[in-house]
PDB file of C-alpha atoms in Angstrom:
ATOM      1  CA  MET A   1     -14.389 -15.255 -10.718  1.00 83.00           C
ATOM      2  CA  THR A   2     -16.474 -12.567  -9.056  1.00 93.00           C
ATOM      3  CA  ILE A   3     -14.639 -10.522  -6.397  1.00 95.00           C
ATOM      4  CA  ARG A   4     -16.792 -10.337  -3.276  1.00 96.00           C
ATOM      5  CA  VAL A   5     -16.487  -6.954  -1.516  1.00 97.00           C
ATOM      6  CA  LEU A   6     -17.491  -5.724   1.943  1.00 97.00           C
ATOM      7  CA  VAL A   7     -17.858  -1.934   2.310  1.00 97.00           C
ATOM      8  CA  CYS A   8     -17.128  -0.338   5.696  1.00 97.00           C
ATOM      9  CA  ASP A   9     -17.861   3.372   6.164  1.00 95.00           C
ATOM     10  CA  ASP A  10     -19.768   5.158   8.916  1.00 93.00           C
ATOM     11  CA  HIS A  11     -21.622   7.357   6.417  1.00 94.00           C
ATOM     12  CA  ALA A  12     -24.683   5.699   4.862  1.00 94.00           C
ATOM     13  CA  VAL A  13     -24.520   7.984   1.814  1.00 95.00           C
ATOM     14  CA  VAL A  14     -20.922   6.945   1.118  1.00 94.00           C
ATOM     15  CA  ARG A  15     -21.803   3.258   1.457  1.00 94.00           C
ATOM     16  CA  ALA A  16     -24.738   3.690  -0.927  1.00 95.00           C
ATOM     17  CA  GLY A  17     -22.533   5.547  -3.389  1.00 94.00           C
ATOM     18  CA  LEU A  18     -19.877   2.846  -3.327  1.00 94.00           C
ATOM     19  CA  ARG A  19     -22.476   0.115  -3.738  1.00 94.00           C
ATOM     20  CA  ALA A  20     -23.935   1.911  -6.772  1.00 94.00           C
ATOM     21  CA  LEU A  21     -20.479   2.565  -8.208  1.00 93.00           C
ATOM     22  CA  LEU A  22     -19.334  -1.030  -7.842  1.00 94.00           C
ATOM     23  CA  ALA A  23     -22.614  -2.352  -9.256  1.00 91.00           C
ATOM     24  CA  GLY A  24     -21.432  -1.055 -12.610  1.00 84.00           C
ATOM     25  CA  ALA A  25     -18.122  -2.940 -12.501  1.00 88.00           C
ATOM     26  CA  ASP A  26     -17.777  -6.324 -14.157  1.00 89.00           C
ATOM     27  CA  GLY A  27     -16.617  -9.079 -11.850  1.00 93.00           C
ATOM     28  CA  ILE A  28     -17.198  -7.173  -8.575  1.00 94.00           C
ATOM     29  CA  GLU A  29     -20.085  -7.785  -6.180  1.00 94.00           C
ATOM     30  CA  VAL A  30     -20.832  -5.955  -2.910  1.00 95.00           C
ATOM     31  CA  ILE A  31     -21.921  -8.672  -0.485  1.00 96.00           C
ATOM     32  CA  GLY A  32     -22.278  -6.566   2.645  1.00 95.00           C
ATOM     33  CA  GLU A  33     -21.922  -3.244   4.441  1.00 96.00           C
ATOM     34  CA  ALA A  34     -20.671  -2.177   7.863  1.00 96.00           C
ATOM     35  CA  ALA A  35     -21.054   1.163   9.640  1.00 95.00           C
ATOM     36  CA  SER A  36     -18.483   0.580  12.382  1.00 95.00           C
ATOM     37  CA  GLY A  37     -15.208  -1.193  13.000  1.00 94.00           C
ATOM     38  CA  GLU A  38     -16.844  -3.801  15.207  1.00 96.00           C
ATOM     39  CA  GLU A  39     -19.529  -4.448  12.593  1.00 96.00           C
ATOM     40  CA  ALA A  40     -16.869  -4.811   9.908  1.00 96.00           C
ATOM     41  CA  VAL A  41     -15.031  -7.463  11.928  1.00 96.00           C
ATOM     42  CA  ALA A  42     -18.234  -9.406  12.579  1.00 96.00           C
ATOM     43  CA  THR A  43     -19.549  -9.095   9.017  1.00 96.00           C
ATOM     44  CA  ALA A  44     -16.226 -10.134   7.501  1.00 96.00           C
ATOM     45  CA  ALA A  45     -16.240 -13.250   9.686  1.00 94.00           C
ATOM     46  CA  ALA A  46     -19.822 -14.064   8.666  1.00 94.00           C
ATOM     47  CA  THR A  47     -19.657 -13.356   4.921  1.00 94.00           C
ATOM     48  CA  HIS A  48     -16.017 -14.165   3.996  1.00 94.00           C
ATOM     49  CA  PRO A  49     -15.439 -11.394   1.428  1.00 96.00           C
ATOM     50  CA  ASP A  50     -12.399 -11.337  -0.841  1.00 96.00           C
ATOM     51  CA  VAL A  51     -11.754  -7.633  -0.258  1.00 96.00           C
ATOM     52  CA  VAL A  52     -12.852  -5.162   2.417  1.00 97.00           C
ATOM     53  CA  LEU A  53     -13.029  -1.440   1.601  1.00 97.00           C
ATOM     54  CA  MET A  54     -12.195   0.152   4.953  1.00 96.00           C
ATOM     55  CA  ASP A  55     -12.476   3.784   6.030  1.00 95.00           C
ATOM     56  CA  ILE A  56     -10.161   4.928   8.854  1.00 92.00           C
ATOM     57  CA  GLN A  57     -12.401   7.227  10.881  1.00 90.00           C
ATOM     58  CA  LEU A  58     -15.522   5.308  11.920  1.00 90.00           C
ATOM     59  CA  GLY A  59     -16.992   7.340  14.770  1.00 83.00           C
ATOM     60  CA  ALA A  60     -17.459   5.660  18.129  1.00 85.00           C
ATOM     61  CA  GLY A  61     -15.786   2.329  18.780  1.00 89.00           C
ATOM     62  CA  ILE A  62     -12.659   0.957  17.132  1.00 92.00           C
ATOM     63  CA  ASP A  63     -11.274   2.751  14.088  1.00 92.00           C
ATOM     64  CA  GLY A  64     -10.568   1.271  10.680  1.00 93.00           C
ATOM     65  CA  ILE A  65      -6.939   0.556  11.544  1.00 92.00           C
ATOM     66  CA  GLU A  66      -7.839  -1.605  14.535  1.00 93.00           C
ATOM     67  CA  ALA A  67     -10.617  -3.274  12.537  1.00 95.00           C
ATOM     68  CA  THR A  68      -8.056  -4.042   9.829  1.00 95.00           C
ATOM     69  CA  ARG A  69      -5.709  -5.568  12.392  1.00 93.00           C
ATOM     70  CA  ARG A  70      -8.458  -7.765  13.841  1.00 95.00           C
ATOM     71  CA  ILE A  71      -9.719  -8.940  10.463  1.00 96.00           C
ATOM     72  CA  ARG A  72      -6.237  -9.711   9.169  1.00 94.00           C
ATOM     73  CA  SER A  73      -5.468 -11.782  12.271  1.00 91.00           C
ATOM     74  CA  THR A  74      -8.181 -14.307  11.409  1.00 85.00           C
ATOM     75  CA  PRO A  75      -7.702 -17.473   9.321  1.00 81.00           C
ATOM     76  CA  SER A  76      -8.220 -17.015   5.562  1.00 87.00           C
ATOM     77  CA  ALA A  77      -8.488 -13.272   6.121  1.00 93.00           C
ATOM     78  CA  PRO A  78      -9.687 -11.070   3.247  1.00 95.00           C
ATOM     79  CA  ARG A  79      -7.527  -8.359   1.753  1.00 95.00           C
ATOM     80  CA  ILE A  80      -8.083  -4.876   3.166  1.00 96.00           C
ATOM     81  CA  LEU A  81      -8.125  -1.764   1.015  1.00 95.00           C
ATOM     82  CA  VAL A  82      -8.162   1.421   3.065  1.00 94.00           C
ATOM     83  CA  LEU A  83     -10.404   3.989   1.351  1.00 92.00           C
ATOM     84  CA  THR A  84     -10.205   7.331   3.118  1.00 88.00           C
ATOM     85  CA  THR A  85      -9.734  11.083   2.859  1.00 87.00           C
ATOM     86  CA  TYR A  86      -6.739  10.997   5.233  1.00 78.00           C
ATOM     87  CA  ASP A  87      -3.229  10.681   3.815  1.00 73.00           C
ATOM     88  CA  THR A  88      -0.923  11.562   6.707  1.00 75.00           C
ATOM     89  CA  ASP A  89       2.308   9.618   7.131  1.00 73.00           C
ATOM     90  CA  ALA A  90       1.071   8.267  10.463  1.00 75.00           C
ATOM     91  CA  ASP A  91      -2.222   6.974   9.013  1.00 82.00           C
ATOM     92  CA  ILE A  92      -0.452   5.313   6.091  1.00 83.00           C
ATOM     93  CA  SER A  93       2.143   3.713   8.368  1.00 80.00           C
ATOM     94  CA  ARG A  94      -0.475   2.463  10.821  1.00 83.00           C
ATOM     95  CA  ALA A  95      -2.612   0.977   8.041  1.00 88.00           C
ATOM     96  CA  ILE A  96       0.320  -0.883   6.513  1.00 86.00           C
ATOM     97  CA  ALA A  97       1.477  -2.098   9.918  1.00 84.00           C
ATOM     98  CA  ALA A  98      -2.056  -3.387  10.598  1.00 88.00           C
ATOM     99  CA  GLY A  99      -1.989  -5.490   7.430  1.00 90.00           C
ATOM    100  CA  ALA A 100      -3.721  -3.357   4.782  1.00 92.00           C
ATOM    101  CA  THR A 101      -2.997  -4.463   1.206  1.00 91.00           C
ATOM    102  CA  GLY A 102      -3.643  -1.032  -0.249  1.00 90.00           C
ATOM    103  CA  TYR A 103      -4.350   2.594   0.595  1.00 91.00           C
ATOM    104  CA  LEU A 104      -6.666   4.661  -1.600  1.00 91.00           C
ATOM    105  CA  LEU A 105      -7.983   8.195  -1.370  1.00 90.00           C
ATOM    106  CA  LYS A 106     -11.681   8.894  -1.901  1.00 89.00           C
ATOM    107  CA  ALA A 107     -10.761  11.615  -4.371  1.00 85.00           C
ATOM    108  CA  GLY A 108      -9.522   8.961  -6.818  1.00 85.00           C
ATOM    109  CA  SER A 109     -11.375   7.831  -9.939  1.00 89.00           C
ATOM    110  CA  ALA A 110     -13.776   4.920 -10.308  1.00 91.00           C
ATOM    111  CA  ASN A 111     -11.350   3.118 -12.617  1.00 91.00           C
ATOM    112  CA  GLU A 112      -8.615   3.497  -9.988  1.00 91.00           C
ATOM    113  CA  LEU A 113     -10.901   1.882  -7.416  1.00 93.00           C
ATOM    114  CA  TYR A 114     -11.828  -0.992  -9.748  1.00 94.00           C
ATOM    115  CA  ALA A 115      -8.173  -1.664 -10.546  1.00 92.00           C
ATOM    116  CA  ALA A 116      -7.206  -1.520  -6.872  1.00 93.00           C
ATOM    117  CA  ILE A 117      -9.899  -4.028  -5.896  1.00 95.00           C
ATOM    118  CA  GLU A 118      -8.738  -6.412  -8.614  1.00 94.00           C
ATOM    119  CA  ALA A 119      -5.113  -5.990  -7.553  1.00 93.00           C
ATOM    120  CA  ALA A 120      -5.935  -6.557  -3.886  1.00 93.00           C
ATOM    121  CA  ALA A 121      -7.961  -9.682  -4.667  1.00 93.00           C
ATOM    122  CA  ALA A 122      -4.904 -11.016  -6.497  1.00 92.00           C
ATOM    123  CA  GLY A 123      -2.663 -10.232  -3.524  1.00 88.00           C
ATOM    124  CA  ARG A 124      -0.966  -7.214  -5.081  1.00 91.00           C
ATOM    125  CA  THR A 125      -0.433  -3.841  -3.387  1.00 87.00           C
ATOM    126  CA  ALA A 126      -2.518  -0.904  -4.586  1.00 87.00           C
ATOM    127  CA  VAL A 127      -2.004   2.713  -3.539  1.00 87.00           C
ATOM    128  CA  SER A 128      -3.206   6.075  -4.825  1.00 83.00           C
ATOM    129  CA  PRO A 129      -0.489   8.104  -6.603  1.00 76.00           C
ATOM    130  CA  PRO A 130      -0.383  10.784  -3.849  1.00 78.00           C
ATOM    131  CA  VAL A 131       0.044   8.050  -1.238  1.00 79.00           C
ATOM    132  CA  ALA A 132       2.798   6.415  -3.283  1.00 74.00           C
ATOM    133  CA  ASP A 133       4.580   9.779  -3.435  1.00 73.00           C
ATOM    134  CA  ARG A 134       4.404  10.123   0.360  1.00 71.00           C
ATOM    135  CA  MET A 135       5.678   6.588   0.857  1.00 69.00           C
ATOM    136  CA  MET A 136       8.629   7.228  -1.446  1.00 70.00           C
ATOM    137  CA  ALA A 137       9.410  10.465   0.373  1.00 66.00           C
ATOM    138  CA  GLN A 138       9.404   8.541   3.657  1.00 64.00           C
ATOM    139  CA  LEU A 139      11.838   5.985   2.269  1.00 62.00           C
ATOM    140  CA  ARG A 140      14.183   8.682   0.987  1.00 62.00           C
ATOM    141  CA  ALA A 141      14.079  10.647   4.236  1.00 60.00           C
ATOM    142  CA  PRO A 142      16.958  10.040   6.658  1.00 65.00           C
ATOM    143  CA  ARG A 143      16.117   7.734   9.544  1.00 72.00           C
ATOM    144  CA  PRO A 144      15.221   9.787  12.648  1.00 78.00           C
ATOM    145  CA  THR A 145      17.895   9.874  15.329  1.00 84.00           C
ATOM    146  CA  LEU A 146      16.571   9.456  18.852  1.00 89.00           C
ATOM    147  CA  THR A 147      18.477  10.080  22.048  1.00 91.00           C
ATOM    148  CA  ASP A 148      18.954   7.154  24.433  1.00 91.00           C
ATOM    149  CA  ARG A 149      16.271   8.562  26.711  1.00 94.00           C
ATOM    150  CA  GLU A 150      13.828   9.036  23.821  1.00 93.00           C
ATOM    151  CA  GLY A 151      14.483   5.442  22.790  1.00 91.00           C
ATOM    152  CA  ASP A 152      13.780   4.257  26.335  1.00 93.00           C
ATOM    153  CA  ILE A 153      10.481   6.147  26.397  1.00 94.00           C
ATOM    154  CA  LEU A 154       9.490   4.895  22.947  1.00 93.00           C
ATOM    155  CA  ARG A 155      10.066   1.294  23.992  1.00 92.00           C
ATOM    156  CA  GLN A 156       7.911   1.828  27.076  1.00 94.00           C
ATOM    157  CA  LEU A 157       5.279   3.429  24.855  1.00 92.00           C
ATOM    158  CA  ALA A 158       5.300   0.355  22.581  1.00 91.00           C
ATOM    159  CA  GLN A 159       4.449  -1.766  25.622  1.00 91.00           C
ATOM    160  CA  GLY A 160       1.282   0.265  26.136  1.00 91.00           C
ATOM    161  CA  LEU A 161       2.401   2.169  29.224  1.00 93.00           C
ATOM    162  CA  GLY A 162       0.902   5.553  30.098  1.00 93.00           C
ATOM    163  CA  ASN A 163       2.898   8.658  31.019  1.00 94.00           C
ATOM    164  CA  LYS A 164       2.681   8.000  34.736  1.00 94.00           C
ATOM    165  CA  GLU A 165       3.828   4.394  34.316  1.00 95.00           C
ATOM    166  CA  ILE A 166       6.692   5.418  32.040  1.00 94.00           C
ATOM    167  CA  ALA A 167       7.800   8.052  34.546  1.00 94.00           C
ATOM    168  CA  ARG A 168       7.769   5.489  37.345  1.00 94.00           C
ATOM    169  CA  ALA A 169       9.654   2.880  35.285  1.00 93.00           C
ATOM    170  CA  LEU A 170      12.386   5.318  34.221  1.00 93.00           C
ATOM    171  CA  PHE A 171      12.566   7.261  37.513  1.00 93.00           C
ATOM    172  CA  ILE A 172      11.723  10.597  35.891  1.00 94.00           C
ATOM    173  CA  SER A 173       8.832  13.038  36.230  1.00 94.00           C
ATOM    174  CA  GLU A 174       5.669  12.978  34.124  1.00 94.00           C
ATOM    175  CA  ALA A 175       6.555  16.454  32.864  1.00 94.00           C
ATOM    176  CA  THR A 176       9.854  15.090  31.557  1.00 95.00           C
ATOM    177  CA  VAL A 177       8.032  12.218  29.852  1.00 95.00           C
ATOM    178  CA  LYS A 178       5.684  14.687  28.136  1.00 94.00           C
ATOM    179  CA  THR A 179       8.606  16.812  26.980  1.00 95.00           C
ATOM    180  CA  HIS A 180      10.370  13.807  25.466  1.00 95.00           C
ATOM    181  CA  LEU A 181       7.152  12.589  23.845  1.00 94.00           C
ATOM    182  CA  GLY A 182       6.748  15.947  22.145  1.00 93.00           C
ATOM    183  CA  ARG A 183      10.253  15.644  20.719  1.00 93.00           C
ATOM    184  CA  ILE A 184       9.645  12.048  19.638  1.00 93.00           C
ATOM    185  CA  TYR A 185       6.432  13.030  17.846  1.00 92.00           C
ATOM    186  CA  GLY A 186       8.248  15.836  16.061  1.00 89.00           C
ATOM    187  CA  LYS A 187      11.087  13.600  14.895  1.00 87.00           C
ATOM    188  CA  LEU A 188       8.734  10.868  13.677  1.00 86.00           C
ATOM    189  CA  GLY A 189       6.243  13.250  12.061  1.00 82.00           C
ATOM    190  CA  VAL A 190       3.248  11.991  14.060  1.00 85.00           C
ATOM    191  CA  ASP A 191       0.838  13.400  16.617  1.00 86.00           C
ATOM    192  CA  THR A 192      -0.436  10.309  18.434  1.00 89.00           C
ATOM    193  CA  ARG A 193       1.031   7.537  20.571  1.00 90.00           C
ATOM    194  CA  ALA A 194      -0.215   4.872  18.152  1.00 87.00           C
ATOM    195  CA  GLY A 195       1.329   6.749  15.238  1.00 87.00           C
ATOM    196  CA  ALA A 196       4.673   6.984  17.021  1.00 89.00           C
ATOM    197  CA  VAL A 197       4.746   3.250  17.713  1.00 88.00           C
ATOM    198  CA  ALA A 198       3.706   2.383  14.142  1.00 84.00           C
ATOM    199  CA  VAL A 199       6.411   4.563  12.582  1.00 83.00           C
ATOM    200  CA  ALA A 200       9.002   3.315  15.073  1.00 85.00           C
ATOM    201  CA  LYS A 201       8.239  -0.297  14.167  1.00 82.00           C
ATOM    202  CA  GLU A 202       8.280   0.444  10.447  1.00 74.00           C
ATOM    203  CA  GLN A 203      11.662   2.180  10.707  1.00 76.00           C
ATOM    204  CA  ARG A 204      13.038  -0.440  13.114  1.00 76.00           C
ATOM    205  CA  LEU A 205      13.668   2.069  15.873  1.00 83.00           C
ATOM    206  CA  LEU A 206      12.627  -0.425  18.528  1.00 81.00           C
ATOM    207  CA  ASP A 207      15.199  -3.103  17.647  1.00 67.00           C
TER     208      ASP A 207
END
C-alpha cells in the first residue's frame, strides 16, 4: 500500500524539498501541502492522509502542536510526525501530549525520514536518536518536587487562568504568582505556561 503524506511547513522551500525527497521513496506519496496550522487541519480533513509531517513553528496562527492536537481529535485521524529543528524538553513533551506518533529533527537523514514515515503509518513510534536520548534522560531524572503553593498555582495554570485570576483565586499578589511561576518553570525545565502544563501532566504532577 502507498503511504499518503501531508507536508506542513511554513517555508515553501522546505515543503518543495520534502516533496522532492519523498518522490524518490518507494511506497510514499505526498498528497498535499500546508503552510499554516489552520491549513494543515483543514487539508488533513479534506484529503485523509495516512501521515502528516508537522513542523512546530508555523508563523502566525496556531502552531504545529495545536494543529496536531486538533487533527488527532478527529475521527480516523492520521498519524502525526513532528519534523522540526527544535528539540527542547518542553517541545517534545507538548508534542507527545498532543498526540504526535513521532518526533524527528530536520538534521536527520533521508533514510531516517523514510523509516519513520513507514513506522508511523504502521502505528509505531519513531524518534530521532538525539530526541530519544533526551526522553531517556527525562525518565531517569528525579521527579520535580513542588511546594504546596506551587502545586496550587500549577493546577490553576492548567485550567487556563492568567496571573491576575490566579492571584485572585489564591488570595495572593500577582508579584507572588510571577515569583512562583519562575520557580515552577525552573523545576520543570520549561519557559512557557503551555510547556509547564504539558510537563506537569506527563509527570503526573496534577493528580
